Structure formats: C-alpha cells, structure tokens
Short mmCIF file of C-alpha atoms in Angstrom, two decimals:
data_model
loop_
_atom_site.label_atom_id
_atom_site.label_comp_id
_atom_site.label_asym_id
_atom_site.label_seq_id
_atom_site.Cartn_x
_atom_site.Cartn_y
_atom_site.Cartn_z
CA MET A 8 60.75 146.70 21.42
CA SER A 9 57.59 146.39 19.33
CA ALA A 10 56.24 143.09 17.98
CA GLY A 11 57.18 144.14 14.46
CA ASP A 12 60.79 144.84 15.39
CA LEU A 13 61.01 141.53 17.21
CA PHE A 14 59.62 139.71 14.18
CA ILE A 15 62.12 141.37 11.83
CA ARG A 16 65.01 140.42 14.12
CA LEU A 17 63.86 136.80 14.31
CA MET A 18 63.49 136.68 10.53
CA LYS A 19 67.04 137.94 10.05
CA ASP A 20 68.43 135.36 12.47
CA ASP A 21 66.48 132.45 10.99
CA PRO A 22 68.69 130.68 8.41
CA SER A 23 65.68 128.95 6.83
CA THR A 24 64.18 132.18 5.46
CA VAL A 25 65.05 133.84 2.18
CA LYS A 26 67.28 136.90 2.40
CA GLY A 27 65.13 140.05 2.50
CA ALA A 28 62.00 138.14 3.59
CA GLU A 29 61.74 140.30 6.72
CA THR A 30 60.55 143.19 4.47
CA LEU A 31 57.38 141.30 3.46
CA ILE A 32 54.12 141.71 5.32
CA LEU A 33 53.35 139.36 8.18
CA GLY A 34 50.37 137.71 6.50
CA GLU A 35 52.43 136.44 3.59
CA MET A 36 54.75 134.52 5.90
CA LEU A 37 52.16 132.68 8.00
CA THR A 38 51.34 130.03 5.42
CA LEU A 39 51.72 126.27 5.58
CA PRO A 40 53.26 124.14 2.83
CA GLN A 41 50.84 123.32 0.00
CA ASN A 42 52.34 119.89 -0.75
CA PHE A 43 52.70 116.80 1.38
CA GLY A 44 56.40 117.47 1.95
CA ASN A 45 59.11 115.02 2.94
CA ILE A 46 59.10 112.65 5.89
CA PHE A 47 62.41 111.60 7.35
CA LEU A 48 63.54 108.64 9.38
CA GLY A 49 63.14 109.33 13.10
CA GLU A 50 60.29 111.84 12.70
CA THR A 51 56.67 111.28 13.74
CA PHE A 52 54.22 110.77 10.89
CA SER A 53 50.85 112.32 11.78
CA SER A 54 47.68 112.21 9.70
CA TYR A 55 44.14 113.51 10.14
CA ILE A 56 41.52 111.08 8.79
CA SER A 57 37.93 112.17 8.23
CA VAL A 58 35.11 109.96 6.94
CA HIS A 59 32.17 112.11 5.81
CA ASN A 60 28.64 110.94 4.99
CA ASP A 61 27.82 112.70 1.69
CA SER A 62 24.50 110.93 1.23
CA ASN A 63 21.04 111.82 2.56
CA GLN A 64 20.70 108.52 4.40
CA VAL A 65 21.84 107.26 7.76
CA VAL A 66 24.50 104.52 7.55
CA LYS A 67 25.24 102.07 10.32
CA ASP A 68 28.07 99.97 11.73
CA ILE A 69 30.82 102.16 10.33
CA LEU A 70 34.31 100.78 10.87
CA VAL A 71 37.33 102.90 9.96
CA LYS A 72 40.70 101.23 9.87
CA ALA A 73 44.09 102.82 9.12
CA ASP A 74 47.10 100.64 8.43
CA LEU A 75 50.64 101.64 7.50
CA GLN A 76 52.31 99.23 5.10
CA THR A 77 56.13 99.23 4.99
CA SER A 78 58.56 96.97 3.19
CA SER A 79 58.78 94.68 6.22
CA GLN A 80 55.53 94.97 8.19
CA ARG A 81 51.94 96.21 8.35
CA LEU A 82 51.01 98.36 11.36
CA ASN A 83 47.54 99.16 12.64
CA LEU A 84 47.41 102.87 13.55
CA SER A 85 43.71 103.22 14.34
CA ALA A 86 42.95 104.64 17.75
CA SER A 87 39.89 102.39 18.08
CA ASN A 88 38.91 99.16 16.34
CA SER A 89 35.26 99.32 17.41
CA ALA A 90 32.50 100.20 14.96
CA VAL A 91 30.41 103.38 15.17
CA SER A 92 26.72 102.48 15.44
CA GLU A 93 25.46 105.11 12.96
CA LEU A 94 26.50 108.15 10.95
CA LYS A 95 23.90 110.75 9.96
CA PRO A 96 23.99 112.75 6.70
CA GLU A 97 26.59 115.57 6.59
CA CYS A 98 28.28 114.15 9.69
CA CYS A 99 31.77 112.72 9.91
CA ILE A 100 34.04 110.44 11.91
CA ASP A 101 37.42 111.94 12.72
CA ASP A 102 40.63 110.33 13.84
CA VAL A 103 44.24 111.48 14.20
CA ILE A 104 46.99 108.88 13.89
CA HIS A 105 50.65 109.11 14.86
CA HIS A 106 53.59 106.87 14.11
CA GLU A 107 57.33 107.28 14.71
CA VAL A 108 58.96 106.32 11.43
CA LYS A 109 61.67 103.71 11.87
CA GLU A 110 62.20 102.45 8.32
CA ILE A 111 63.53 104.01 5.12
CA GLY A 112 61.70 103.55 1.82
CA THR A 113 58.16 103.44 0.52
CA HIS A 114 55.29 103.64 3.00
CA ILE A 115 51.62 103.25 2.12
CA LEU A 116 48.82 104.50 4.36
CA VAL A 117 45.82 102.23 3.76
CA CYS A 118 42.50 103.67 4.92
CA ALA A 119 39.62 101.13 4.81
CA VAL A 120 35.97 101.93 5.56
CA SER A 121 33.15 99.42 5.90
CA TYR A 122 29.50 100.29 6.61
CA THR A 123 25.90 99.08 6.28
CA THR A 124 23.21 100.95 4.34
CA GLN A 125 19.57 101.33 5.39
CA THR A 126 18.65 98.39 3.15
CA GLY A 127 21.09 96.12 4.99
CA GLU A 128 23.69 96.10 2.21
CA LYS A 129 27.28 95.91 3.47
CA LEU A 130 29.71 98.10 1.52
CA TYR A 131 33.45 98.55 1.71
CA PHE A 132 36.05 100.82 0.13
CA ARG A 133 39.74 101.66 0.56
CA LYS A 134 42.05 104.55 -0.22
CA PHE A 135 45.82 104.47 -0.52
CA PHE A 136 48.29 107.26 0.24
CA LYS A 137 51.90 106.55 -0.72
CA PHE A 138 54.89 108.49 0.56
CA GLN A 139 58.66 108.05 0.81
CA VAL A 140 60.64 108.07 4.05
CA LEU A 141 64.09 109.56 3.48
CA LYS A 142 67.32 109.46 5.40
CA PRO A 143 67.87 112.82 7.16
CA LEU A 144 71.44 112.47 8.41
CA ASP A 145 74.66 110.80 7.40
CA VAL A 146 76.62 109.71 10.47
CA LYS A 147 80.26 108.63 10.37
CA THR A 148 82.40 107.74 13.38
CA LYS A 149 86.15 107.55 14.01
CA PHE A 150 87.95 106.17 17.04
CA TYR A 151 91.28 107.30 18.45
CA ASN A 152 93.11 105.35 21.15
CA ALA A 153 95.24 107.16 23.71
CA GLU A 154 97.01 106.40 26.95
CA SER A 155 94.91 107.81 29.77
CA ASP A 156 97.92 108.62 31.97
CA LEU A 157 101.32 107.23 32.93
CA SER A 158 100.00 105.61 36.10
CA SER A 159 97.34 103.42 34.48
CA VAL A 160 97.22 100.61 31.98
CA THR A 161 93.79 101.60 30.75
CA ASP A 162 93.03 103.43 27.53
CA GLU A 163 91.05 106.54 26.91
CA VAL A 164 89.04 106.35 23.71
CA PHE A 165 88.20 109.47 21.73
CA LEU A 166 85.15 109.21 19.50
CA GLU A 167 84.65 111.69 16.66
CA ALA A 168 81.13 111.69 15.23
CA GLN A 169 80.67 113.44 11.86
CA ILE A 170 77.01 114.34 11.28
CA GLN A 171 75.90 115.69 7.90
CA ASN A 172 72.50 117.18 7.07
CA ILE A 173 71.50 115.48 3.80
CA THR A 174 68.04 117.09 3.60
CA THR A 175 67.17 120.25 1.66
CA SER A 176 66.26 122.31 4.75
CA PRO A 177 68.17 123.61 7.79
CA MET A 178 68.00 121.62 11.01
CA PHE A 179 68.09 122.84 14.58
CA MET A 180 70.31 120.36 16.43
CA GLU A 181 68.58 120.07 19.80
CA LYS A 182 70.81 117.32 21.23
CA VAL A 183 73.68 115.14 20.15
CA SER A 184 74.84 112.93 23.01
CA LEU A 185 76.63 109.63 23.51
CA GLU A 186 75.10 106.98 25.73
CA PRO A 187 78.11 104.89 26.83
CA SER A 188 78.08 101.17 27.44
CA MET A 189 78.38 99.78 30.96
CA MET A 190 82.20 99.61 30.67
CA TYR A 191 82.81 103.33 30.06
CA ASN A 192 82.28 106.80 31.49
CA VAL A 193 81.91 109.55 28.89
CA THR A 194 82.94 113.22 28.83
CA GLU A 195 81.53 115.50 26.13
CA LEU A 196 84.10 117.83 24.56
CA ASN A 197 81.66 120.03 22.66
CA ASN A 198 81.44 122.94 25.10
CA VAL A 199 83.77 125.72 26.20
CA SER A 200 83.76 127.40 29.58
CA ALA A 201 82.50 130.99 29.67
CA GLY A 202 82.61 132.05 33.28
CA ILE A 203 80.20 130.04 35.39
CA GLU A 204 78.28 128.61 32.43
CA SER A 205 79.52 126.71 29.41
CA GLU A 206 78.67 127.44 25.79
CA SER A 207 78.46 125.18 22.79
CA THR A 208 81.44 125.25 20.47
CA PHE A 209 78.96 125.67 17.61
CA GLY A 210 77.58 128.97 18.86
CA ARG A 211 74.20 130.16 20.05
CA MET A 212 72.37 129.34 16.80
CA SER A 213 72.83 125.59 16.59
CA TYR A 214 71.62 125.23 12.99
CA LEU A 215 72.97 122.71 10.52
CA GLN A 216 72.53 123.89 6.96
CA PRO A 217 71.81 121.45 4.08
CA LEU A 218 74.87 119.34 3.19
CA ASP A 219 76.85 120.86 6.07
CA THR A 220 78.83 118.56 8.36
CA ARG A 221 79.55 119.00 12.03
CA GLN A 222 82.05 117.11 14.19
CA TYR A 223 81.25 116.10 17.77
CA LEU A 224 83.96 114.78 20.09
CA TYR A 225 83.64 112.53 23.13
CA CYS A 226 86.18 111.04 25.53
CA LEU A 227 85.47 107.62 27.02
CA LYS A 228 87.39 106.11 29.89
CA PRO A 229 86.94 102.57 31.25
CA LYS A 230 85.35 102.38 34.68
CA PRO A 231 87.76 101.38 37.49
CA GLU A 232 86.24 97.93 37.91
CA PHE A 233 86.94 97.16 34.24
CA ALA A 234 90.22 99.08 33.97
CA GLU A 235 91.84 96.86 36.59
CA LYS A 236 91.25 93.80 34.42
CA ALA A 237 93.48 94.18 31.40
CA GLY A 238 91.93 91.23 29.60
CA VAL A 239 88.45 92.74 29.66
CA ILE A 240 89.28 95.59 27.29
CA LYS A 241 91.02 93.42 24.70
CA GLY A 242 89.49 92.75 21.31
CA VAL A 243 86.26 94.29 20.07
CA THR A 244 84.49 96.37 22.71
CA VAL A 245 81.10 98.06 22.67
CA ILE A 246 81.43 101.81 23.17
CA GLY A 247 77.79 102.96 23.23
CA LYS A 248 75.32 104.64 20.90
CA LEU A 249 74.67 108.16 19.66
CA ASP A 250 71.36 109.85 20.47
CA ILE A 251 70.50 112.65 18.01
CA VAL A 252 67.50 114.98 18.34
CA TRP A 253 66.65 117.75 15.86
CA LYS A 254 63.83 120.04 14.71
CA THR A 255 62.96 121.10 11.17
CA ASN A 256 61.45 124.33 9.79
CA LEU A 257 57.97 123.94 11.20
CA GLY A 258 59.10 122.54 14.53
CA GLU A 259 58.73 118.85 13.67
CA ARG A 260 60.88 116.89 16.08
CA GLY A 261 62.99 113.96 14.94
CA ARG A 262 65.15 111.53 16.84
CA LEU A 263 67.63 108.87 15.78
CA GLN A 264 69.69 106.43 17.78
CA THR A 265 72.56 104.61 16.15
CA SER A 266 73.23 100.95 16.72
CA GLN A 267 75.83 100.04 19.31
CA LEU A 268 79.19 101.44 18.20
CA GLN A 269 82.13 99.07 18.41
CA ARG A 270 85.83 99.66 18.17
CA MET A 271 88.80 97.35 17.92
CA ALA A 272 90.80 97.78 21.09
CA PRO A 273 94.58 97.97 20.65
CA GLY A 274 96.20 94.57 20.81
CA TYR A 275 98.67 94.20 23.65
CA GLY A 276 99.48 90.55 23.12
CA ASP A 277 100.01 88.40 26.17
CA VAL A 278 102.15 90.92 28.05
CA ARG A 279 101.74 94.67 28.09
CA LEU A 280 104.55 97.01 29.05
CA SER A 281 103.66 100.61 29.88
CA LEU A 282 105.39 103.54 31.59
CA GLU A 283 104.32 104.86 34.97
CA LEU A 284 107.06 107.45 35.41
CA ILE A 285 109.50 109.10 33.01
CA PRO A 286 111.13 112.57 33.04
CA ASP A 287 110.41 115.01 30.21
CA THR A 288 114.01 116.16 29.89
CA VAL A 289 117.27 114.47 30.93
CA SER A 290 120.94 115.47 30.81
CA LEU A 291 123.39 113.98 28.35
CA GLU A 292 125.38 111.01 29.72
CA GLU A 293 123.74 111.31 33.13
CA PRO A 294 121.68 108.38 34.51
CA PHE A 295 117.94 108.90 34.94
CA ASP A 296 115.16 106.74 36.35
CA ILE A 297 112.00 105.40 34.78
CA THR A 298 109.31 103.07 36.14
CA CYS A 299 107.78 100.40 33.92
CA LYS A 300 104.58 98.51 34.54
CA ILE A 301 104.23 94.95 33.25
CA THR A 302 100.73 93.48 32.98
CA ASN A 303 99.83 89.88 32.22
CA CYS A 304 97.03 90.13 29.63
CA SER A 305 96.82 86.40 29.05
CA GLU A 306 94.74 83.80 30.86
CA ARG A 307 97.71 81.85 32.22
CA THR A 308 100.42 82.40 34.82
CA MET A 309 103.80 83.54 33.48
CA ASP A 310 107.34 83.26 34.81
CA LEU A 311 109.12 86.31 33.38
CA VAL A 312 112.74 87.25 32.81
CA LEU A 313 113.69 90.85 31.90
CA GLU A 314 116.55 91.51 29.50
CA MET A 315 117.93 94.96 28.66
CA CYS A 316 119.64 95.54 25.30
CA ASN A 317 121.61 98.72 24.60
CA THR A 318 120.96 100.73 21.44
CA ARG A 319 123.13 103.28 19.65
CA SER A 320 121.87 106.13 21.83
CA VAL A 321 120.34 104.50 24.93
CA HIS A 322 122.36 102.48 27.48
CA TRP A 323 120.76 100.54 30.31
CA CYS A 324 122.28 100.55 33.79
CA GLY A 325 121.94 97.31 35.72
CA VAL A 326 122.03 93.56 35.27
CA SER A 327 120.31 92.07 32.25
CA GLY A 328 118.49 88.74 32.63
CA ARG A 329 116.73 89.73 35.82
CA GLN A 330 114.22 87.23 37.21
CA LEU A 331 110.83 88.87 37.80
CA GLY A 332 109.10 85.78 39.13
CA LYS A 333 105.61 84.50 38.50
CA LEU A 334 102.84 86.83 37.33
CA SER A 335 99.24 85.63 37.49
CA PRO A 336 96.57 86.56 34.88
CA SER A 337 95.51 90.26 34.94
CA ALA A 338 98.18 91.00 37.57
CA SER A 339 100.68 93.84 37.23
CA LEU A 340 104.22 94.48 38.40
CA SER A 341 106.05 97.83 38.66
CA ILE A 342 109.80 97.85 38.00
CA PRO A 343 112.20 100.81 38.48
CA LEU A 344 114.95 101.00 35.84
CA LYS A 345 117.95 103.25 35.26
CA LEU A 346 119.47 104.29 31.93
CA LEU A 347 121.39 107.06 30.21
CA SER A 348 121.65 108.54 26.74
CA SER A 349 124.86 109.27 24.84
CA VAL A 350 123.17 111.30 22.08
CA GLN A 351 121.43 114.66 22.32
CA GLY A 352 117.95 115.39 20.99
CA LEU A 353 114.68 113.47 21.10
CA GLN A 354 115.61 109.86 21.76
CA SER A 355 113.48 106.74 21.70
CA ILE A 356 113.70 104.34 24.63
CA SER A 357 114.02 100.81 23.27
CA GLY A 358 115.69 97.50 23.96
CA LEU A 359 113.57 95.78 26.60
CA ARG A 360 112.82 92.09 26.22
CA LEU A 361 110.60 89.82 28.33
CA THR A 362 110.79 86.02 28.21
CA ASP A 363 108.19 83.65 29.59
CA THR A 364 110.21 80.65 30.81
CA PHE A 365 107.10 78.44 30.96
CA LEU A 366 106.44 78.62 27.21
CA LYS A 367 109.91 79.76 26.14
CA ARG A 368 108.26 82.75 24.44
CA THR A 369 109.98 86.14 24.05
CA TYR A 370 108.34 89.58 23.78
CA GLU A 371 110.38 92.55 22.53
CA TYR A 372 109.49 96.21 23.16
CA ASP A 373 110.86 99.01 21.00
CA ASP A 374 109.88 102.68 20.93
CA ILE A 375 108.45 102.44 24.44
CA ALA A 376 108.64 106.22 24.93
CA GLN A 377 110.63 109.26 23.91
CA VAL A 378 112.73 111.57 26.05
CA CYS A 379 114.46 114.88 25.31
CA VAL A 380 118.23 114.71 25.98
CA VAL A 381 120.05 118.03 26.48
CA CYS A 382 123.64 118.93 27.22
CA PRO A 383 123.89 120.60 30.65
CA TYR A 384 126.96 122.64 29.56
CA THR A 385 125.36 124.44 26.60
CA SER A 386 122.43 126.86 26.43
CA PRO A 387 119.33 125.93 24.38
CA GLU A 388 120.08 128.80 21.94
CA SER A 389 123.46 127.32 21.02
#
C-alpha cells in the first residue's frame, strides 16, 4: 500500500475531518490552527516565550519572569529565576513553560522583563495574555446495590459513569478507569471477550463526538476483611475515584480525576436477615427448605427470639417463638427453616419476626425472597 492510499484511509477513518477532505492535496491538510484555540481543564498549557533585543545596544542583567494568575492563586512558571548577564543586539532569550491546568475560568499569563541599559538605567515592562479554561467533560455517576451471592452478607456495588464530551471537537478516550478505595476490589465491565483477547464494547475507534455521552460500568465488591464486618459497610462509604485520559485533534493529552465518589450504603438496621440457600422452584403444598443468615449490625450484644407468622400463601413448618440465644456485634448465625406454599405462581416469602429481649425491640421482615410454586400434577403448558 502506498503512502497516499494509507493517508486517504486514515482520513476516512478520522471523525475529526470534514467529509471528502481525503480528496484534497496533502499540503493543504498539514496546517496548524491560526488562533489561540481553547484550553480545557486537565490539559497541559504550554507557551513559548521569546525576549528579543530590537535595539543596537547591549543590555545587561535581563530577568524574564512568567507568572500564571488564576482566580485563586499566582504561579511562577519560569524555568530559571536568575538574570542573564547581557543580551546583544538581534539576540533573544527563549523559554518554554508548561503547566497542567487545574482550575476553570479566566487565566492570565503575565510576562515581566527587567533589564539595565548601557547608561545604567533600569527599565521594566510587562505583557498580559488572557485565556479561558473550559470544562471538557460532564461526568455523572449512578450507584446500584445488589446482593453479591446467597452465601454472603456483603453487597456488590455497580457504578455507572456517564461521560459527555461538551467540547466542540472529537475526543479520543485513551483511558477511563476506576481507582477503588481500600475497602473494595473493582471489576471493569467495559470489555467483551473475543477469543484470547478482549475488545472494548465501544469498538476499535474509541472516539467521543461533541455532545455525545458514553456509559462505563464497574462492579465493586468489598474485600473479605471488610465484608466480614457488617458494621463497616453501613452508612456513607467511599467508593473510589474515576481517572479519565483523552487526546484531542492535535494529540494534546488531557487527564482528569474526580473527587472521591461516595454512596449511601443500604440501611440494614440493627439486625440483617439474608438468605443463604433457597430453591428456584418448589412444588405446591410440599415442604421445602431454606437457610437464613442473621447478622448483628449493631454495636451491642442481642438476645434474639425468632417468630414465624403465616401469610395467605406461605405457611411455616415448625415452632414459632424459637430462642436463638445471644449474638455478639458483627456476628452471624445460620438457621435452617422449612415452609410450604398453598398457592401457585411466584410467591413472596414473608412473615419472619425477630425480637431482641434485652431492649424489647422487634424487627419484622417481609418480602425476604420470591420462589416459583408449581403444581407437580400439571404440565407447564396447561
């Protein structure tokens, strides 16, 4: 394949070029923007500063200083704060400054030059360059709580991150990752398996067009040392922070990190009741077994009594008012129970009640789980 054919193919695949631009000659495309352009939060601001001696005299003790004034601070960006001993006619002092932009709003680059003439006169002048730093992305997050499995009291947390390109140019999304807090392990759900390797769900060309939004999904699971302590994951918990890296048309690299994301953990109260074992399908009017797990989420010891109350469709088998004994803070207890259903269809398991005899406090649990009840004497089609 010739260089020209390769160039035409790249032009067709590049979403930032105008349709039909691949038919133009190569020289017309290799041009840089004529204006200053936009600078976005997270990008690196770079500037070339040149101080040129336009006179026919030698000047001495030249000091060039470059400061960046923001709404909250003034930063010195000069590579060196030492003065140059002399500058001959038609010569110049050059400097390149860099700064990662971390604030939105008006920025002013202040370039100050002081020098001494041959007569010993000290002169000074300044130049100001104002520019706006814009917000490149709009990031919204949603949390979804889910039971990790029937054998654990911990919660999996699903984080959906919606990222919108609010600039006027396409972005190449180089990386969007979640750095979890110390309590969680994270699994990214933004790739699909294709043989040995995995591919992004967004395709090979990971471009985000202006005003387009993309959803990223992550699954977080508490680490075992935290999952065993039910009280640790109560209330507001820190999930982690998003790390976003992108490139714009001319290859400028930008990076943003969100602040620590927090979610409100589901409230379990003082006592949590979860299911460890339950069948998917049971027969009508035939007893079946389930296993419940009771966890003390409070900071005090409890003395619990289990009561079982029948509902219209669910009937418990066994003695109600069963003494479970004392349960210390963060401790758990597994209890096998037997019940049957007198109504076909999808039935809700309800009617369990726990009473703490120390505080005379009762906790009721309805809609614990659902089970499909079928009649063993009829076919599913009937």
